[in-house]
């Protein structure tokens, strides 16, 4: 997340996550029968939005284990480490039939001094008319690299910020690339140079606007590695009152999945992540899904932002609950998500 919170962190509490596996099991329908669906990749999906089990703790942990490893040296924009991350994401997209949106998946930034690029894939929609409307699902995959030594460590691994959001986008891309259940077209964008001032998303928003992309909405993911505590919802969105996205999301999730965090408005988080350039350029509903609430994570932009503190079970659950949300928005006959 773009720098904002440094002065607040002495007040933060450490939140250690669990790494328990998400188990897939039969769930009885109200009439007493058991029903299980099989998707094209062999993944078991239990009928009903609340029981979807697509990803799990093991897979989330494998992706996070690479993206936030010391080998990537904190994924600073223009570095060898972020190049390794980009190749990993590209291979993941290729494996799960997510096509390149730009040649070789890469969108080279024009507004940063070091050679940097966004990684952008696409799953075309299945409906002859709706496929010309695009939904973007994004996150930044860069972090801040090598920083001041703390407890003998100088690598800012960026597990929560933002390997977590990147992993969420990659798993959503795997689902739709494999199953192709979307009528509208989906763009999966991983941005570079967010930590330099949202440069990757600013560059791409301007480029896509110049190309007259028919962009319907932008769903961004930022710092989703640890769960909220003491809330009656799982995730909040920035700019909650700017559209009806929360209402639409909760309808498809069949629960109170998305809530309102007053602190997000207080610190104007709506303008501090990669959703904002697309809101500014296109005037469309553009929001960030986040589970960092200023009390549940103490290592923002510090070397302690490591996988050991991430809750992979929480991350897998969030992705599983959001699949019906994205699917519902992508397949509705009309554009339900609207600016207030």
Short mmCIF file of C-alpha atoms in Angstrom, two decimals, residues 134-137 215-220 237-246 248-249 270 274-289 329 335-340:
data_model
loop_
_atom_site.label_atom_id
_atom_site.label_comp_id
_atom_site.label_asym_id
_atom_site.label_seq_id
_atom_site.Cartn_x
_atom_site.Cartn_y
_atom_site.Cartn_z
CA UNK A 134 -14.44 -5.69 -19.10
CA UNK A 135 -13.96 -6.20 -15.38
CA UNK A 136 -10.48 -5.64 -13.99
CA UNK A 137 -9.18 -7.64 -11.02
CA UNK A 215 -14.15 -0.94 -18.54
CA UNK A 216 -17.13 -1.66 -16.28
CA UNK A 217 -15.55 -1.91 -12.84
CA UNK A 218 -12.16 -2.37 -11.14
CA UNK A 219 -11.75 -4.72 -8.15
CA UNK A 220 -8.39 -4.29 -6.43
CA UNK A 237 -13.73 -2.01 0.63
CA UNK A 238 -12.25 1.45 0.33
CA UNK A 239 -14.64 4.11 -0.90
CA UNK A 240 -17.52 2.11 0.58
CA UNK A 241 -20.12 4.84 0.04
CA UNK A 242 -19.03 5.70 -3.49
CA UNK A 243 -20.92 2.79 -5.09
CA UNK A 244 -23.18 -0.15 -4.27
CA UNK A 245 -20.38 -2.72 -4.67
CA UNK A 246 -20.71 -3.94 -1.07
CA UNK A 248 -23.97 -6.41 -4.75
CA UNK A 249 -21.07 -8.43 -3.34
CA UNK A 270 -9.66 5.09 -1.52
CA UNK A 274 -4.34 1.00 -7.51
CA UNK A 275 -8.12 1.28 -7.74
CA UNK A 276 -7.89 5.07 -7.77
CA UNK A 277 -6.27 5.75 -11.18
CA UNK A 278 -9.05 3.74 -12.86
CA UNK A 279 -11.74 5.63 -10.96
CA UNK A 280 -10.07 8.87 -11.99
CA UNK A 281 -9.59 8.00 -15.67
CA UNK A 282 -12.81 6.07 -16.32
CA UNK A 283 -15.23 7.38 -13.68
CA UNK A 284 -16.30 3.82 -12.87
CA UNK A 285 -16.79 1.91 -9.60
CA UNK A 286 -13.22 1.13 -8.52
CA UNK A 287 -12.54 -0.21 -5.04
CA UNK A 288 -9.91 -2.04 -3.02
CA UNK A 289 -10.72 -5.13 -0.95
CA UNK A 329 -20.98 -9.48 -11.36
CA UNK A 335 -24.30 -3.66 -14.95
CA UNK A 336 -25.41 -3.91 -11.34
CA UNK A 337 -22.45 -2.15 -9.72
CA UNK A 338 -23.12 1.57 -9.97
CA UNK A 339 -21.59 4.82 -8.75
CA UNK A 340 -23.66 6.41 -5.97
#
